[in-house]
């Protein structure tokens, strides 16, 4: 697929290999990591937990193009940027078009950042497009066009945070890292600590728990990371966990505690209608479709509230997603 294909991408679904020492249990391992504020209640040997989840993944993993053995590290990186806040179904067509047009980081780096914003389409949170473009430029200029395989080097790329660095190192290169996205955090909150939902922001206790649960062998750890993520995406979903289909049903701490309701602070909703985000989306859609400079009047037509519209446009300019060309004329960044 890509010129910089170097390593089989996402670890193929596989049964557990090289589990930690005999007799190790989740409770013991997590307690050893001293998370006084995490209360692991899953009385299941660690190697049984690993085997259970990895076997489930082997049988149930979705067939996704960034998980194929010939998917390049760049293909994995693009998917991780897109999937952070957008479901697989919406990502798939954009990812495919993106990889056809820009099969390597150098292909993307050679184009203006506005083209990345245009191609991002309606995936939402379009600053991710700019960050991905920035990462492509850095990979091209400083790393010979090859996505780095080292977590710390990945972390040094513009727009690459802890999650993305761990995910790319793990899924593209089979490295052993804690990969904590919302799906993984929810599975661990329920199955291990017995809470319906995790805290709003990742805590040190969660990270210690996830570290204690990580298989020792690199490739197994990489598969474990994606397997737990898949379990959260397909079974242990936010609003309607399908516990009857879950491989952890009998050991899940939240189940065993009688599914106690969430008692933490109010969870953020996903309101979109009427928000500045919606206005930004409408303004950006005009610019994406224009392929040229756009006069203010065309932007004014998409939203009736002038104050909110101006605020949204100012935000897009401040974020580098829109460039003012001259008074009252705008375009995507070049
Ligand atoms: S049993 Fe239900 S709550 Fe527990 S991990 Fe499985 S799906 Fe999630």
Coordinates of C-alpha atoms and ligand atoms in Angstrom, one line a residue:
X1 CA 0.0 0.0 0.0
X2 CA 2.6 2.6 1.0
X3 CA 6.2 3.0 0.1
X4 CA 7.2 3.1 3.7
X5 CA 5.7 -0.2 4.6
X6 CA 8.1 -1.8 7.0
X7 CA 6.4 -4.0 9.6
X8 CA 3.2 -5.9 9.7
X9 CA 0.8 -3.4 11.1
X10 CA -1.7 -4.2 13.8
X11 CA -0.9 -7.5 15.6
X12 CA -3.1 -10.1 14.0
X13 CA -5.7 -11.6 16.4
X14 CA -3.9 -14.4 18.1
X15 CA -4.4 -16.5 21.2
X16 CA -2.5 -15.5 24.3
X17 CA 1.2 -16.2 24.3
X18 CA 3.9 -15.8 26.9
X19 CA 1.5 -14.9 29.8
X20 CA 3.0 -13.6 33.0
X21 CA 4.2 -15.9 35.7
X22 CA 1.9 -18.7 37.0
X23 CA -0.5 -17.8 39.6
X24 CA -0.3 -14.1 38.9
X25 CA -3.7 -12.6 39.4
X26 CA -5.2 -9.3 38.5
X27 CA -5.8 -8.4 42.1
X28 CA -2.3 -9.3 43.1
X29 CA -0.6 -7.6 40.2
X30 CA -2.6 -4.5 40.5
X31 CA -2.1 -4.4 44.3
X32 CA 1.6 -4.8 43.7
X33 CA 1.5 -1.6 41.6
X34 CA 0.1 0.1 44.8
X35 CA -2.9 1.8 43.3
X36 CA -4.5 2.6 46.7
X37 CA -7.1 4.6 44.9
X38 CA -7.9 1.8 42.4
X39 CA -9.8 -1.1 43.8
X40 CA -9.3 -4.0 41.5
X41 CA -12.0 -6.6 42.2
X42 CA -11.5 -9.0 39.4
X43 CA -10.4 -12.2 41.0
X44 CA -9.2 -13.8 37.8
X45 CA -5.7 -15.1 37.2
X46 CA -3.9 -12.6 34.9
X47 CA -3.0 -15.2 32.3
X48 CA -6.7 -16.4 32.2
X49 CA -7.8 -12.8 31.7
X50 CA -5.3 -12.4 28.9
X51 CA -6.3 -15.6 27.2
X52 CA -10.0 -14.9 27.5
X53 CA -9.8 -11.4 26.0
X54 CA -7.3 -12.4 23.3
X55 CA -9.3 -15.5 22.3
X56 CA -12.4 -13.3 22.1
X57 CA -10.5 -10.9 19.9
X58 CA -9.3 -13.6 17.6
X59 CA -12.9 -14.7 17.0
X60 CA -14.5 -11.3 16.9
X61 CA -12.1 -8.6 15.6
X62 CA -13.4 -6.5 12.8
X63 CA -11.7 -6.7 9.5
X64 CA -10.3 -3.2 9.1
X65 CA -7.8 -2.1 6.5
X66 CA -5.4 -0.5 8.9
X67 CA -5.2 -3.9 10.7
X68 CA -4.1 -5.9 7.7
X69 CA -0.5 -7.3 7.7
X70 CA 0.5 -5.0 4.8
X71 CA -0.9 -1.8 6.4
X72 CA 2.0 0.6 6.7
X73 CA 2.9 2.5 9.9
X74 CA 1.6 5.6 8.2
X75 CA -1.7 3.9 7.5
X76 CA -2.0 3.0 11.2
X77 CA -1.0 6.6 12.2
X78 CA -3.6 8.1 9.9
X79 CA -6.3 5.8 11.3
X80 CA -5.4 6.7 14.8
X81 CA -5.7 10.4 14.2
X82 CA -9.1 9.9 12.6
X83 CA -10.4 7.4 15.1
X84 CA -9.7 9.4 18.2
X85 CA -13.1 11.1 18.2
X86 CA -14.9 9.6 15.3
X87 CA -16.5 6.1 14.8
X88 CA -15.0 3.6 12.5
X89 CA -18.0 3.7 10.1
X90 CA -17.4 7.4 9.4
X91 CA -13.7 7.1 9.3
X92 CA -13.4 4.2 6.8
X93 CA -14.3 6.0 3.5
X94 CA -12.2 9.1 4.4
X95 CA -9.3 6.9 5.4
X96 CA -9.4 5.0 2.1
X97 CA -9.5 8.2 0.0
X98 CA -6.8 9.7 2.1
X99 CA -4.5 6.7 1.7
X100 CA -5.1 6.6 -2.0
X101 CA -4.1 10.3 -2.4
X102 CA -1.3 10.4 0.2
X103 CA 0.1 6.8 0.7
X104 CA 3.2 8.1 2.4
X105 CA 3.9 11.0 4.8
X106 CA 5.9 12.7 2.1
X107 CA 2.9 12.8 -0.2
X108 CA 0.9 14.7 2.4
X109 CA 3.8 16.9 3.4
X110 CA 4.2 18.1 -0.2
X111 CA 0.7 19.6 -0.2
X112 CA -0.7 22.6 1.6
X113 CA -2.2 22.0 5.0
X114 CA -5.5 23.3 3.6
X115 CA -5.7 20.2 1.4
X116 CA -5.6 18.1 4.5
X117 CA -8.5 20.1 6.0
X118 CA -10.4 19.7 2.8
X119 CA -9.9 16.0 2.7
X120 CA -10.8 15.7 6.3
X121 CA -14.4 16.4 5.2
X122 CA -17.0 15.9 7.9
X123 CA -15.0 13.8 10.3
X124 CA -15.2 16.6 12.9
X125 CA -12.6 18.2 15.1
X126 CA -10.7 19.3 12.0
X127 CA -7.6 20.5 13.9
X128 CA -6.6 16.8 13.7
X129 CA -6.1 17.3 10.0
X130 CA -3.7 20.1 10.6
X131 CA -1.8 18.1 13.2
X132 CA -1.6 15.1 10.9
X133 CA -0.2 17.3 8.2
X134 CA 2.3 18.8 10.7
X135 CA 3.4 15.3 11.7
X136 CA 3.8 14.3 8.0
X137 CA 6.1 17.3 7.5
X138 CA 8.2 16.4 10.5
X139 CA 8.4 12.8 9.5
X140 CA 9.5 13.8 6.0
X141 CA 12.0 16.4 7.1
X142 CA 13.5 14.8 10.2
X143 CA 12.9 11.0 9.9
X144 CA 13.6 10.2 6.2
X145 CA 9.9 9.9 5.5
X146 CA 9.5 6.9 7.8
X147 CA 7.1 6.9 10.7
X148 CA 9.3 6.5 13.8
X149 CA 9.0 3.2 15.7
X150 CA 10.0 4.6 19.1
X151 CA 7.4 5.9 21.5
X152 CA 9.5 8.9 22.7
X153 CA 10.3 9.9 19.1
X154 CA 6.7 9.6 18.1
X155 CA 5.8 11.8 21.0
X156 CA 8.1 14.5 19.7
X157 CA 6.1 14.8 16.5
X158 CA 3.8 17.8 16.3
X159 CA 0.2 16.8 17.2
X160 CA 1.2 13.4 18.6
X161 CA 0.1 13.0 22.2
X162 CA 0.6 10.1 24.6
X163 CA -2.3 8.1 23.3
X164 CA -1.3 8.4 19.6
X165 CA 2.3 7.6 20.3
X166 CA 1.4 4.5 22.3
X167 CA -1.1 3.4 19.8
X168 CA 1.2 3.8 16.8
X169 CA 4.1 2.1 18.5
X170 CA 1.9 -0.7 19.6
X171 CA -0.3 -1.3 16.6
X172 CA 2.2 -0.5 13.8
X173 CA 5.4 -1.9 15.4
X174 CA 4.1 -4.4 18.0
X175 CA 5.7 -2.6 20.9
X176 CA 4.6 -2.9 24.5
X177 CA 2.8 0.2 25.7
X178 CA -0.3 1.1 27.8
X179 CA -2.8 2.3 25.2
X180 CA -5.6 4.1 27.0
X181 CA -8.5 5.3 25.0
X182 CA -12.1 5.8 26.1
X183 CA -13.1 2.3 25.2
X184 CA -10.2 0.7 27.1
X185 CA -10.8 3.0 30.1
X186 CA -14.4 2.0 30.2
X187 CA -13.7 -1.8 30.1
X188 CA -11.1 -1.5 32.9
X189 CA -13.4 0.7 35.0
X190 CA -16.2 -1.9 34.8
X191 CA -14.4 -5.2 34.7
X192 CA -11.5 -4.4 37.1
X193 CA -12.5 -1.6 39.4
X194 CA -16.3 -2.1 39.4
X195 CA -17.3 1.4 38.3
X196 CA -19.8 1.9 35.5
X197 CA -17.7 4.7 34.0
X198 CA -14.1 5.9 34.5
X199 CA -13.2 9.4 35.6
X200 CA -13.6 12.2 33.0
X201 CA -9.8 12.5 32.6
X202 CA -7.3 9.7 32.8
X203 CA -6.0 9.3 36.3
X204 CA -2.6 8.0 37.5
X205 CA -4.5 5.1 39.2
X206 CA -6.0 4.1 35.9
X207 CA -2.6 4.1 34.3
X208 CA -1.1 2.0 37.0
X209 CA -3.9 -0.5 36.7
X210 CA -3.5 -0.7 32.9
X211 CA 0.3 -1.1 33.4
X212 CA -0.3 -4.0 35.8
X213 CA -2.6 -5.7 33.4
X214 CA -0.3 -5.4 30.4
X215 CA 1.1 -8.8 29.2
X216 CA 4.9 -9.1 29.5
X217 CA 5.6 -10.1 25.9
X218 CA 5.7 -7.3 23.4
X219 CA 3.6 -8.8 20.7
X220 CA 1.1 -10.1 23.1
X221 CA 0.9 -6.7 24.8
X222 CA 0.2 -5.1 21.5
X223 CA -2.6 -7.5 20.7
X224 CA -4.0 -7.1 24.2
X225 CA -4.1 -3.3 23.7
X226 CA -6.2 -3.6 20.6
X227 CA -8.3 -6.5 21.9
X228 CA -9.4 -4.6 25.0
X229 CA -10.2 -1.6 22.8
X230 CA -12.3 -3.7 20.5
X231 CA -14.1 -5.2 23.4
X232 CA -15.1 -1.7 24.5
X233 CA -16.1 -0.7 21.0
X234 CA -18.2 -3.7 20.3
X235 CA -19.5 -5.2 23.6
X236 CA -18.8 -3.0 26.6
X237 CA -20.2 0.1 25.0
X238 CA -20.9 3.3 26.9
X239 CA -24.7 3.2 27.0
X240 CA -25.6 -0.4 26.3
X241 CA -23.0 -3.0 27.3
X242 CA -24.0 -6.4 26.0
X243 CA -22.9 -8.3 29.0
X244 CA -24.4 -11.5 27.9
X245 CA -22.0 -11.6 25.0
X246 CA -19.0 -10.5 27.0
X247 CA -16.1 -13.0 27.6
X248 CA -15.6 -11.3 31.0
X249 CA -19.2 -11.7 32.2
X250 CA -18.6 -14.0 35.1
X251 CA -15.6 -12.2 36.4
X252 CA -16.5 -8.5 35.7
X253 CA -16.3 -6.5 38.9
X254 CA -19.2 -4.3 38.0
X255 CA -21.4 -7.2 37.2
X256 CA -20.5 -9.0 40.4
X257 CA -21.3 -5.9 42.4
X258 CA -24.8 -5.8 40.9
X259 CA -24.1 -3.1 38.3
X260 CA -24.1 -0.1 40.7
X261 CA -25.1 3.1 39.0
X262 CA -22.5 5.8 38.2
X263 CA -22.2 8.3 41.0
X264 CA -19.5 10.6 39.7
X265 CA -19.8 14.2 38.3
X266 CA -22.2 14.7 35.5
X267 CA -20.9 13.3 32.3
X268 CA -20.4 15.6 29.3
X269 CA -23.0 15.3 26.7
X270 CA -22.4 15.4 22.9
X271 CA -24.7 18.4 22.1
X272 CA -24.0 19.7 18.6
X273 CA -27.1 21.5 17.4
X274 CA -26.8 25.2 17.9
X275 CA -23.2 25.1 19.2
X276 CA -20.2 27.0 17.9
X277 CA -18.9 23.7 16.7
X278 CA -21.9 23.4 14.4
X279 CA -21.3 26.9 13.1
X280 CA -17.6 26.2 12.6
X281 CA -18.6 23.0 10.6
X282 CA -20.9 25.0 8.3
X283 CA -18.3 27.7 7.7
X284 CA -15.6 25.2 7.0
X285 CA -17.8 23.2 4.7
X286 CA -18.2 26.3 2.5
X287 CA -14.4 26.8 2.3
X288 CA -13.8 23.1 1.7
X289 CA -16.2 23.0 -1.2
X290 CA -15.1 26.3 -2.8
X291 CA -11.6 25.3 -3.9
X292 CA -10.8 29.0 -4.0
X293 CA -11.1 32.2 -2.0
X294 CA -14.5 32.8 -0.4
X295 CA -16.1 36.3 0.1
X296 CA -17.6 37.0 3.5
X297 CA -21.1 37.1 2.0
X298 CA -21.1 33.4 1.3
X299 CA -20.0 32.6 4.8
X300 CA -22.7 34.9 6.2
X301 CA -25.4 32.9 4.4
X302 CA -24.8 29.7 6.4
X303 CA -25.8 31.0 9.9
X304 CA -28.2 33.7 10.9
X305 CA -26.7 34.8 14.2
X306 CA -24.0 37.3 13.3
X307 CA -22.3 37.3 16.7
X308 CA -22.0 33.5 16.9
X309 CA -20.9 33.4 13.3
X310 CA -18.1 35.9 13.8
X311 CA -17.0 34.1 17.0
X312 CA -16.9 30.8 15.1
X313 CA -15.0 32.3 12.2
X314 CA -12.5 34.0 14.6
X315 CA -12.0 30.6 16.2
X316 CA -11.2 28.9 12.9
X317 CA -8.7 31.6 12.0
X318 CA -7.1 31.4 15.4
X319 CA -6.8 27.6 15.0
X320 CA -5.1 28.0 11.7
X321 CA -7.9 26.2 9.9
X322 CA -8.9 29.3 7.9
X323 CA -6.7 32.1 6.4
X324 CA -8.0 35.7 6.0
X325 CA -6.7 36.8 2.5
X326 CA -7.8 40.4 2.6
X327 CA -10.7 42.2 4.3
X328 CA -13.7 40.0 4.1
X329 CA -12.1 37.2 2.0
X330 CA -11.1 33.8 3.4
X331 CA -9.5 30.5 2.2
X332 CA -8.2 27.2 3.6
X333 CA -4.5 27.5 4.8
X334 CA -1.8 27.3 2.2
Ligands
LIG1 S1 -19.6 -7.9 31.6 FE1 -20.6 -6.1 30.8 S2 -19.8 -4.4 32.0 FE2 -18.5 -6.2 32.4 S3 -16.8 -5.9 30.9 FE3 -18.3 -7.2 30.0 S4 -19.7 -5.9 28.8 FE4 -18.5 -4.6 30.2

